[in-house]
Tab-separated table of C-alpha atoms in Angstrom:
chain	number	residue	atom	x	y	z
A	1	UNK	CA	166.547	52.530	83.392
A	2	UNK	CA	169.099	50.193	84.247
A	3	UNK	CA	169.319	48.914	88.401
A	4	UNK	CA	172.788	51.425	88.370
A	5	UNK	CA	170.054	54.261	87.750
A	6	UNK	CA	167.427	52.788	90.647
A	7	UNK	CA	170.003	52.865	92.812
A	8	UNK	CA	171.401	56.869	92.013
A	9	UNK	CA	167.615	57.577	92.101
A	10	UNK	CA	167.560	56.444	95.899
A	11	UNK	CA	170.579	57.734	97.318
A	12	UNK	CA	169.208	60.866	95.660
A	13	UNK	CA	165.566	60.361	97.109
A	14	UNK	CA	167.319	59.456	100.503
A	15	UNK	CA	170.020	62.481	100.677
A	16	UNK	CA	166.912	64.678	100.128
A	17	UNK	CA	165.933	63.756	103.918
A	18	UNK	CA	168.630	66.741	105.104
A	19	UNK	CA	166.327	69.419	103.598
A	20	UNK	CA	164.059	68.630	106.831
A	21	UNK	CA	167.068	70.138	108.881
A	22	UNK	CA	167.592	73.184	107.380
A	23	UNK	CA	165.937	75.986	109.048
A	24	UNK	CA	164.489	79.010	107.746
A	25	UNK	CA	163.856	82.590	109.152
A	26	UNK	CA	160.342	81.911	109.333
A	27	UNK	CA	158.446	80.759	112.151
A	28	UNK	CA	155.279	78.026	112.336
A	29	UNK	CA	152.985	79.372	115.078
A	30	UNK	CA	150.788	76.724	115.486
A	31	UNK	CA	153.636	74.567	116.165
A	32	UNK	CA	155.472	76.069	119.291
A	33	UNK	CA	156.660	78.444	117.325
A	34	UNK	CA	159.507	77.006	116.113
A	35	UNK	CA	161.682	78.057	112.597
A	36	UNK	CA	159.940	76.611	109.821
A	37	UNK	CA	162.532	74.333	107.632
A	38	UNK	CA	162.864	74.071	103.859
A	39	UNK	CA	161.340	70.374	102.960
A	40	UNK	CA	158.128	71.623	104.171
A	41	UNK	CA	158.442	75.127	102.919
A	42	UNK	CA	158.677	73.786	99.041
A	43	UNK	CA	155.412	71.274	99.959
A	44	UNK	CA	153.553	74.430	101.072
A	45	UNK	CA	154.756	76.503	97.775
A	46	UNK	CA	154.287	73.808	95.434
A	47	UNK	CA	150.775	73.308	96.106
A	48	UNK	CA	150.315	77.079	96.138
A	49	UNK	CA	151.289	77.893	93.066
A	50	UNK	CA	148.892	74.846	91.892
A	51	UNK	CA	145.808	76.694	94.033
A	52	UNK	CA	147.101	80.079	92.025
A	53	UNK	CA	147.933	79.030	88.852
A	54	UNK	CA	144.642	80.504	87.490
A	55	UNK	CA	145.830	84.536	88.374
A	56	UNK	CA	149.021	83.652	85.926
A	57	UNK	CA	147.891	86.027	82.834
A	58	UNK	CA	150.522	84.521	80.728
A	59	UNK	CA	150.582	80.764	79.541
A	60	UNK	CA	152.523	78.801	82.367
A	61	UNK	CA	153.143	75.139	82.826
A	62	UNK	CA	152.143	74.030	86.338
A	63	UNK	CA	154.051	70.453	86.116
A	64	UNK	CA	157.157	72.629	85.598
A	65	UNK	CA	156.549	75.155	87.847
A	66	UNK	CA	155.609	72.409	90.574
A	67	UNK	CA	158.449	71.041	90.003
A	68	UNK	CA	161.045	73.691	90.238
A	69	UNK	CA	159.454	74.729	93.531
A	70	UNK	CA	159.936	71.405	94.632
A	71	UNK	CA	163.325	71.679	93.897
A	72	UNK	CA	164.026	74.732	94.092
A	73	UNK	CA	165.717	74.719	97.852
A	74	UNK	CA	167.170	71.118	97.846
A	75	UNK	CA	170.743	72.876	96.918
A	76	UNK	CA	170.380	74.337	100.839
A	77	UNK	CA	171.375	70.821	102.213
A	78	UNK	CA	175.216	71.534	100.859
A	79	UNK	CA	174.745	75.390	101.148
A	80	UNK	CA	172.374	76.501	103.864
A	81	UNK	CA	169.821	78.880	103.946
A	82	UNK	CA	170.326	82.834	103.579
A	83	UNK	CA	167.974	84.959	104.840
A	84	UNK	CA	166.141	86.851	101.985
A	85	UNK	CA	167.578	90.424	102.823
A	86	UNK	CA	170.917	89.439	103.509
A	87	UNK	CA	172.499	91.120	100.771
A	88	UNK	CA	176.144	90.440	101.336
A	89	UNK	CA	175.666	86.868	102.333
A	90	UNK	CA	173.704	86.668	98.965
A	91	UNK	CA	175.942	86.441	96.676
A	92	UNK	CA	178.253	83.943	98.058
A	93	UNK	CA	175.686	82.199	99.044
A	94	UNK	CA	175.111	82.222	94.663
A	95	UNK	CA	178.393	80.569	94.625
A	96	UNK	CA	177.567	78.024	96.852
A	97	UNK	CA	174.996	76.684	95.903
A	98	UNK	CA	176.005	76.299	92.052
A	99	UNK	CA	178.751	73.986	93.831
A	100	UNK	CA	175.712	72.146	95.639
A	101	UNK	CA	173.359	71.969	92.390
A	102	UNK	CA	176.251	70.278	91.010
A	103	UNK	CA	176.868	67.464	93.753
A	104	UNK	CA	173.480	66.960	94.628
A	105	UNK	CA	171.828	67.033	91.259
A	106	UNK	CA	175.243	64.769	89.569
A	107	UNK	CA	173.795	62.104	92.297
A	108	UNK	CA	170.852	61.720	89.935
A	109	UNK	CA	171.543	59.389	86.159
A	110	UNK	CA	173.386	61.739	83.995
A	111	UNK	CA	170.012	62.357	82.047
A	112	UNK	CA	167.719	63.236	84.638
A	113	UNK	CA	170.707	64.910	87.078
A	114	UNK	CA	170.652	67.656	83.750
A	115	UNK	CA	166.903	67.733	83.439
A	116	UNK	CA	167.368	68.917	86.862
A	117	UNK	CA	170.149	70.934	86.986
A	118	UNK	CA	168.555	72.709	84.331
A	119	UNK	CA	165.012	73.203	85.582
A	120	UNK	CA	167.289	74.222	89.050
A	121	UNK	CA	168.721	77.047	87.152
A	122	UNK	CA	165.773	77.914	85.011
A	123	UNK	CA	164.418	78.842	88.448
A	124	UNK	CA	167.140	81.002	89.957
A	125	UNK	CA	167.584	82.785	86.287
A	126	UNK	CA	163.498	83.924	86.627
A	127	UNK	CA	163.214	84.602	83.310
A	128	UNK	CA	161.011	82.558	81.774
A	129	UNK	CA	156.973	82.594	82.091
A	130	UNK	CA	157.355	79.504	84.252
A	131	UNK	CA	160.672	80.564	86.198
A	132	UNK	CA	159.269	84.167	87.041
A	133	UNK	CA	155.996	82.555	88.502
A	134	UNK	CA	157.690	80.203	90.591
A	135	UNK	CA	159.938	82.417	92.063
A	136	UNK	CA	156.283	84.935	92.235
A	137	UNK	CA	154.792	82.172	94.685
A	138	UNK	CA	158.327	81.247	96.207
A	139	UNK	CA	157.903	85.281	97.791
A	140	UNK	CA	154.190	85.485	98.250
A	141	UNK	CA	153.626	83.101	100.620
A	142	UNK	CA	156.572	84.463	103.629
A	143	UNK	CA	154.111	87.683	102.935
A	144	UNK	CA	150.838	85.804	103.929
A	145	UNK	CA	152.580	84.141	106.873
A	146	UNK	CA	154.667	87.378	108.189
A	147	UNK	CA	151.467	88.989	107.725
A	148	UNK	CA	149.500	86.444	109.913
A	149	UNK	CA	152.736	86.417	112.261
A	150	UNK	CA	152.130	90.544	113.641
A	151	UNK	CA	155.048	91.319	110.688
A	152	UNK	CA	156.821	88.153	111.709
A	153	UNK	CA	160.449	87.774	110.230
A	154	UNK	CA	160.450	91.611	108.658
A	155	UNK	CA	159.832	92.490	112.311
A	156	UNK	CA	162.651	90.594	113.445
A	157	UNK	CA	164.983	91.554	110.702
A	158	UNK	CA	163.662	95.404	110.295
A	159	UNK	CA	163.071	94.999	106.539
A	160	UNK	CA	161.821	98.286	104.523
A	161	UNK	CA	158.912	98.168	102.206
A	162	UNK	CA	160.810	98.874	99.179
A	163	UNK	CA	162.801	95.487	99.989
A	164	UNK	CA	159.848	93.726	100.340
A	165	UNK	CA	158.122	95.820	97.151
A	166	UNK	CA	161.296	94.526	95.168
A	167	UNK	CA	161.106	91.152	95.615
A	168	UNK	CA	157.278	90.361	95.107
A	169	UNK	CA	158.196	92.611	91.590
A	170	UNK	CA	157.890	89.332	89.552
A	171	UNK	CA	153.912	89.396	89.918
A	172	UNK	CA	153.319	92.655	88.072
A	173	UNK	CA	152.506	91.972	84.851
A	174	UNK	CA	152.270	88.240	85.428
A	175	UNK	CA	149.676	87.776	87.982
A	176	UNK	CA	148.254	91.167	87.986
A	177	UNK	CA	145.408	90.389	91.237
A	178	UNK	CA	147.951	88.953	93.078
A	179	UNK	CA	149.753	91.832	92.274
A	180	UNK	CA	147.489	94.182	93.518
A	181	UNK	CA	146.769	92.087	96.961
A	182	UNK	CA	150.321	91.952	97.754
A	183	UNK	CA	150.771	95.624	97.526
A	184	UNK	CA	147.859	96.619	99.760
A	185	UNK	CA	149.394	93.647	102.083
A	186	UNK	CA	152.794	95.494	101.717
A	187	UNK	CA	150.882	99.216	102.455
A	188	UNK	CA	148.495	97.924	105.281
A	189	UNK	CA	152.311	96.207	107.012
A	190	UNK	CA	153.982	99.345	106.517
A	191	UNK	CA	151.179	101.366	108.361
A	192	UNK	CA	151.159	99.131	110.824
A	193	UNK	CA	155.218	99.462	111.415
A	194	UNK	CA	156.046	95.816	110.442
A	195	UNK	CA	157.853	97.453	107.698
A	196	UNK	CA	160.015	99.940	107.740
A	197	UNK	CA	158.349	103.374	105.428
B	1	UNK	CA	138.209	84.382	89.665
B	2	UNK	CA	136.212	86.956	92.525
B	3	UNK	CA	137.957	88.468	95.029
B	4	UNK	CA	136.028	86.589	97.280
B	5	UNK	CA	137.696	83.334	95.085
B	6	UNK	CA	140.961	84.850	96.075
B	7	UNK	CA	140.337	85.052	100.239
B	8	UNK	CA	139.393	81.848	100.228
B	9	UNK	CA	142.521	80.762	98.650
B	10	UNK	CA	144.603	82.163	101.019
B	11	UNK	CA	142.730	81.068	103.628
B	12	UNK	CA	143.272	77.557	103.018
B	13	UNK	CA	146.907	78.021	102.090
B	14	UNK	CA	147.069	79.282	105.682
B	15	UNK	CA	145.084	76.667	106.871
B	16	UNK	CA	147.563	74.407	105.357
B	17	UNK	CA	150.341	75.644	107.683
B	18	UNK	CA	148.842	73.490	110.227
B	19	UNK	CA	150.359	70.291	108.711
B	20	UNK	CA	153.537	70.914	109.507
B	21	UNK	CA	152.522	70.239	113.286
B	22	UNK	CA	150.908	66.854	112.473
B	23	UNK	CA	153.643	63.862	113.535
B	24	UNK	CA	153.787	60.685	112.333
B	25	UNK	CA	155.988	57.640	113.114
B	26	UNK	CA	159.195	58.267	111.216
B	27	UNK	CA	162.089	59.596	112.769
B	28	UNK	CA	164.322	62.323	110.600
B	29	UNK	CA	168.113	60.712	111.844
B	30	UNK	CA	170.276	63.823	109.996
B	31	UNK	CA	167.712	66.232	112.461
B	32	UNK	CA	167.883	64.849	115.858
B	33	UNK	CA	166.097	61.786	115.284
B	34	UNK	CA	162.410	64.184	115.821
B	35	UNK	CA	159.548	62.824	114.276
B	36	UNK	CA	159.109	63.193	110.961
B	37	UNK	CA	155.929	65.807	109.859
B	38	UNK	CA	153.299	65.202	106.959
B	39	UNK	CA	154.328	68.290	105.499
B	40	UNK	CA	157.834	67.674	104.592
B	41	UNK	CA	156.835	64.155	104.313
B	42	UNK	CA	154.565	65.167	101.827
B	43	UNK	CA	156.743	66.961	99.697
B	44	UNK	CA	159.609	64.147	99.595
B	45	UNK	CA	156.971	61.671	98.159
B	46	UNK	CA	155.844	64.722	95.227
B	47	UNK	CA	159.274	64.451	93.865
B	48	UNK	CA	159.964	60.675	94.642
B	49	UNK	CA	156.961	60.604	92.536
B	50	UNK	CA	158.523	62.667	90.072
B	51	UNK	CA	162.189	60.652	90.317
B	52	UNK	CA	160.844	57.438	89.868
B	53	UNK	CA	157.942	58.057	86.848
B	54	UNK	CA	159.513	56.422	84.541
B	55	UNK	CA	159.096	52.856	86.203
B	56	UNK	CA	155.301	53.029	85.542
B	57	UNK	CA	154.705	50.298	82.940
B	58	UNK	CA	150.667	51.783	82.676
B	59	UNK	CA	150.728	55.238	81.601
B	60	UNK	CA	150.566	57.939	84.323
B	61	UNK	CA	149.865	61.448	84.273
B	62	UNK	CA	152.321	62.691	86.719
B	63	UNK	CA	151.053	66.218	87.509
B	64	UNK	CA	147.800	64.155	88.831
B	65	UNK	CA	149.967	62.232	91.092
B	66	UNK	CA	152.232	65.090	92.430
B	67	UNK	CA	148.876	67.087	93.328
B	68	UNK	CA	147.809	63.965	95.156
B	69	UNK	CA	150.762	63.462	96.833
B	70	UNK	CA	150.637	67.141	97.901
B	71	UNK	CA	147.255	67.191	99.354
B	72	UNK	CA	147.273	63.413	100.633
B	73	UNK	CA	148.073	64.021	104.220
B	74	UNK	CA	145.945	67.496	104.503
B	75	UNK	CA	142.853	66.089	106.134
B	76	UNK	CA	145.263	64.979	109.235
B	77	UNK	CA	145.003	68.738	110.096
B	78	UNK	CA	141.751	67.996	111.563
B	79	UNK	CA	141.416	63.857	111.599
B	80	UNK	CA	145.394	63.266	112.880
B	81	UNK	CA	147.664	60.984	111.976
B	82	UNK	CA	147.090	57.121	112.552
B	83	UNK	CA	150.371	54.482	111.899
B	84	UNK	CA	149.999	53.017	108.541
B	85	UNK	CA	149.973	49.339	111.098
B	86	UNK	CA	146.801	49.920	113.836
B	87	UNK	CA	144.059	48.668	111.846
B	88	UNK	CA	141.553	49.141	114.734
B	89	UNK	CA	142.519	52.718	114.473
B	90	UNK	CA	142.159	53.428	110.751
B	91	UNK	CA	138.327	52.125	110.912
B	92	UNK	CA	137.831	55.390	113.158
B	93	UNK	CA	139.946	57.062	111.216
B	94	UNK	CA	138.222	57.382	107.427
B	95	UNK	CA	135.212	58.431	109.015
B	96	UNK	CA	137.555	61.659	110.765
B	97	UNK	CA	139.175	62.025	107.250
B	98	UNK	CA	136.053	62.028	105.453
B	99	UNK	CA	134.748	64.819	107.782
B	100	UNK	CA	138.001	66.334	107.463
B	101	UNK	CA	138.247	66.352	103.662
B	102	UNK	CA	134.639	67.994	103.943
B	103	UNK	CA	135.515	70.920	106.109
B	104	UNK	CA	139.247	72.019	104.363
B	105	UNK	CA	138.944	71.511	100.795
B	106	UNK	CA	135.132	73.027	101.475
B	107	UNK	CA	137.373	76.346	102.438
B	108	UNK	CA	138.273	76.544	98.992
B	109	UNK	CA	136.113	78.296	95.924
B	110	UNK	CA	133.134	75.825	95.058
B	111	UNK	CA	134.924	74.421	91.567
B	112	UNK	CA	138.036	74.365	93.176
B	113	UNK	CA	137.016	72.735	96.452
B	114	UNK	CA	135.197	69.844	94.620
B	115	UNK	CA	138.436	68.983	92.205
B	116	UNK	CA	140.804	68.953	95.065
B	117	UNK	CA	138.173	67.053	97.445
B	118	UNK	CA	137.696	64.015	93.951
B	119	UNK	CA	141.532	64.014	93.549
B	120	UNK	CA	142.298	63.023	97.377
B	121	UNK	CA	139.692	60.394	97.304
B	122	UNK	CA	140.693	59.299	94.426
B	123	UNK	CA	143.997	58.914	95.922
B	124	UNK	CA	142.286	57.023	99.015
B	125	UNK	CA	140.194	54.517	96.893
B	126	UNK	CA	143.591	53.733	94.698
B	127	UNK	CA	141.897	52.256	92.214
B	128	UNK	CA	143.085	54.299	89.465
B	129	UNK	CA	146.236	54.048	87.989
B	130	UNK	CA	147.202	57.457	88.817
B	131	UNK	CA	145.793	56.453	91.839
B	132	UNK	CA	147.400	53.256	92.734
B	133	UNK	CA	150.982	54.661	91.661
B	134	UNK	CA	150.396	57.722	94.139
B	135	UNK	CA	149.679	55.085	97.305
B	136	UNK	CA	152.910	52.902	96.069
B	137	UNK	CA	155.245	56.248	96.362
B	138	UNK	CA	153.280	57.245	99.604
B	139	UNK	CA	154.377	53.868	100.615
B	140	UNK	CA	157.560	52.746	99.129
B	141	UNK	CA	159.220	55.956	100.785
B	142	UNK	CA	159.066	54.784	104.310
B	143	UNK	CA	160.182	51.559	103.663
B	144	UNK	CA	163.405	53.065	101.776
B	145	UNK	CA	163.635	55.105	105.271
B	146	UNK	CA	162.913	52.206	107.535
B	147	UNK	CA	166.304	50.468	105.731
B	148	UNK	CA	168.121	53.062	106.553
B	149	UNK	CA	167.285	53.329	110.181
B	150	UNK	CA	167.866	49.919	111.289
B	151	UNK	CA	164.307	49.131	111.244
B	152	UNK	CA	162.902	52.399	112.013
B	153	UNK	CA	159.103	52.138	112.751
B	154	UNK	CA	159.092	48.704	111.870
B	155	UNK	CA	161.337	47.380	114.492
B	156	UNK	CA	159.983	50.239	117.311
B	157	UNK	CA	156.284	48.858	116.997
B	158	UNK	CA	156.514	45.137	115.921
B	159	UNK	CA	155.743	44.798	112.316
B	160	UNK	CA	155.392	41.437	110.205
B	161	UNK	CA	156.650	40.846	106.719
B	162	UNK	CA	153.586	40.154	105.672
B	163	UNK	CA	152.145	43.700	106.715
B	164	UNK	CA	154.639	45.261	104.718
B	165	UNK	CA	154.649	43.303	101.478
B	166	UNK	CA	150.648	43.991	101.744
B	167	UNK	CA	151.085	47.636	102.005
B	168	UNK	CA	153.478	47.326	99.009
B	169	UNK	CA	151.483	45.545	97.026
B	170	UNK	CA	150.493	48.450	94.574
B	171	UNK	CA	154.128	48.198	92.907
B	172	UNK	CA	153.152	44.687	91.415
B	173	UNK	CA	152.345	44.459	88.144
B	174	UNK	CA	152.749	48.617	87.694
B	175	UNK	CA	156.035	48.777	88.938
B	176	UNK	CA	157.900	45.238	88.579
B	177	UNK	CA	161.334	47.056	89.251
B	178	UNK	CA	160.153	48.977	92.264
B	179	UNK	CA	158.391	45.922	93.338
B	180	UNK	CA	161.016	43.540	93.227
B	181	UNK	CA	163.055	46.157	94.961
B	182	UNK	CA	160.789	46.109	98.205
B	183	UNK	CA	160.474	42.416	98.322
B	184	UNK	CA	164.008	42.298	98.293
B	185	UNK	CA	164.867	44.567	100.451
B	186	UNK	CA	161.487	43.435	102.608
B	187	UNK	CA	163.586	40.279	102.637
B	188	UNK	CA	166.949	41.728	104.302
B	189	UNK	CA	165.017	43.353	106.355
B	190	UNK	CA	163.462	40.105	107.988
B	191	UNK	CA	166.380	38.894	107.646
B	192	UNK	CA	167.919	41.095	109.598
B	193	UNK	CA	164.973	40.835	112.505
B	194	UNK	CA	163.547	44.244	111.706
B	195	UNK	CA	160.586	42.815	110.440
B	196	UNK	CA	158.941	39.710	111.952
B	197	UNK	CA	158.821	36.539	109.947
């Protein structure tokens, strides 16, 4: 590593600080109950998928998958946040933030900017054993919390199950308990019209 | 894994929600100047861990030191945060953590609970070298902040050079390019009157 590469590595490390302004659709009760933002969104995944790693029925790595979950949002600081069911907004959204991977992760030295880039994409494609899982634990844990919230942000947003059914889709097969639990989450919401039927 | 295992899981990755309320001395300039949280403080320092690796000259194991860096901060759910600089405070304080680390990782299953409760005090003692490297990052962050703020919590509550190059001390000799970084910029920053001589 030459001082050149301490110095990318910083104004990397430093730029990441704008991730703590970017707000996301879901709310943190127990703190006024203000939007929750993306920085600490990835800290709460990332250690998740370490506390679940056991339900994954195929081989993962965790370091990987920590990492990509880590990562996985930072292109938000250039592109903003979407909300999840925002299907038109979703795919320019896809366009923007290939634009951000490449600023933010070309602030990095030109090795570890396309270890990054790479383990970036690896997430968004979901379709490797560690790419699926991460995005499995990037969607389970907005189910616990709209769950705990009275339907929270599928409430607000009058989300149907099937939406909701789709997007957890990566566990089956995977992580077949968690599987299981999210449906009867999914079921016992609907029931309770937090979802629509 | 029992479904039992499972609940208790998700209860503690619900618990862990609760961080994201916790505020400690930093300010986040690009979000209003707020405080900073230990949540999304918690996950910058997991991939500054990650970024800077390489600069280890002892050898690390780095998915040791991310899952310290994610769980450092978790007993301030019940014990609070205390700034790194009121040393009549942080007596009081390990006793709170201790209890602390007793009562959340103890939500966890029994095998589970007793590797997560080892790796935080093993990040606490810092005698390890995955250890030690874990408290540099923890600490080497908000001094890269600090420089960027004009000070930051340094200037707003009176710190001495000395105080700082003490807390930084865990780069020396494992990091000699990190280290001579924070002495250097430790330097300008004295320099500058942000620290006192």
């Amino acid at each position: 590593m030459s001082p050149d590469s301490l110095n990318q590595q910083l104004d990397f490390i430093l730029e990441l600080d704008k991730l703590k302004a970017i707000q996301r659709k879901a709310r943190i009760k127990c703190d006024d109950n203000r939007y929750e933002n993306s920085a600490e969104h990835s800290w709460h995944i990332a250690l998740t998928a370490q506390l679940l790693a056991d339900y994954a029925e195929e081989p993962i790595d965790i370091q990987r998958v920590t990492t990509m979950l880590l990562i996985h949002d930072v292109v938000e600081i250039d592109a903003g946040d979407t909300f999840a069911f925002d299907n038109e907004g979703l795919a320019e959204q896809e366009e923007k933030e290939q634009i951000a991977a490449d600023r933010l992760f070309g602030l990095l030295p030109a090795e570890q900017a396309k270890e990054y880039r790479t383990l970036w994409q690896e997430f968004e494609d979901a379709e490797t054993t560690d790419g699926r899982f991460a995005k499995a634990i990037d969607r389970i844990l907005p189910l616990l919390q709209n769950m705990r919230n009275n339907g929270g942000s599928w409430a607000e947003h009058t989300v149907s199950r099937a939406q909701v059914i789709n997007r957890n889709q990566y566990l089956e097969g995977l992580a077949p308990k968690l599987w299981e639990f999210a449906v009867e989450q999914i079921d016992l919401a609907t029931a309770n019209g937090w979802l629509k039927g």
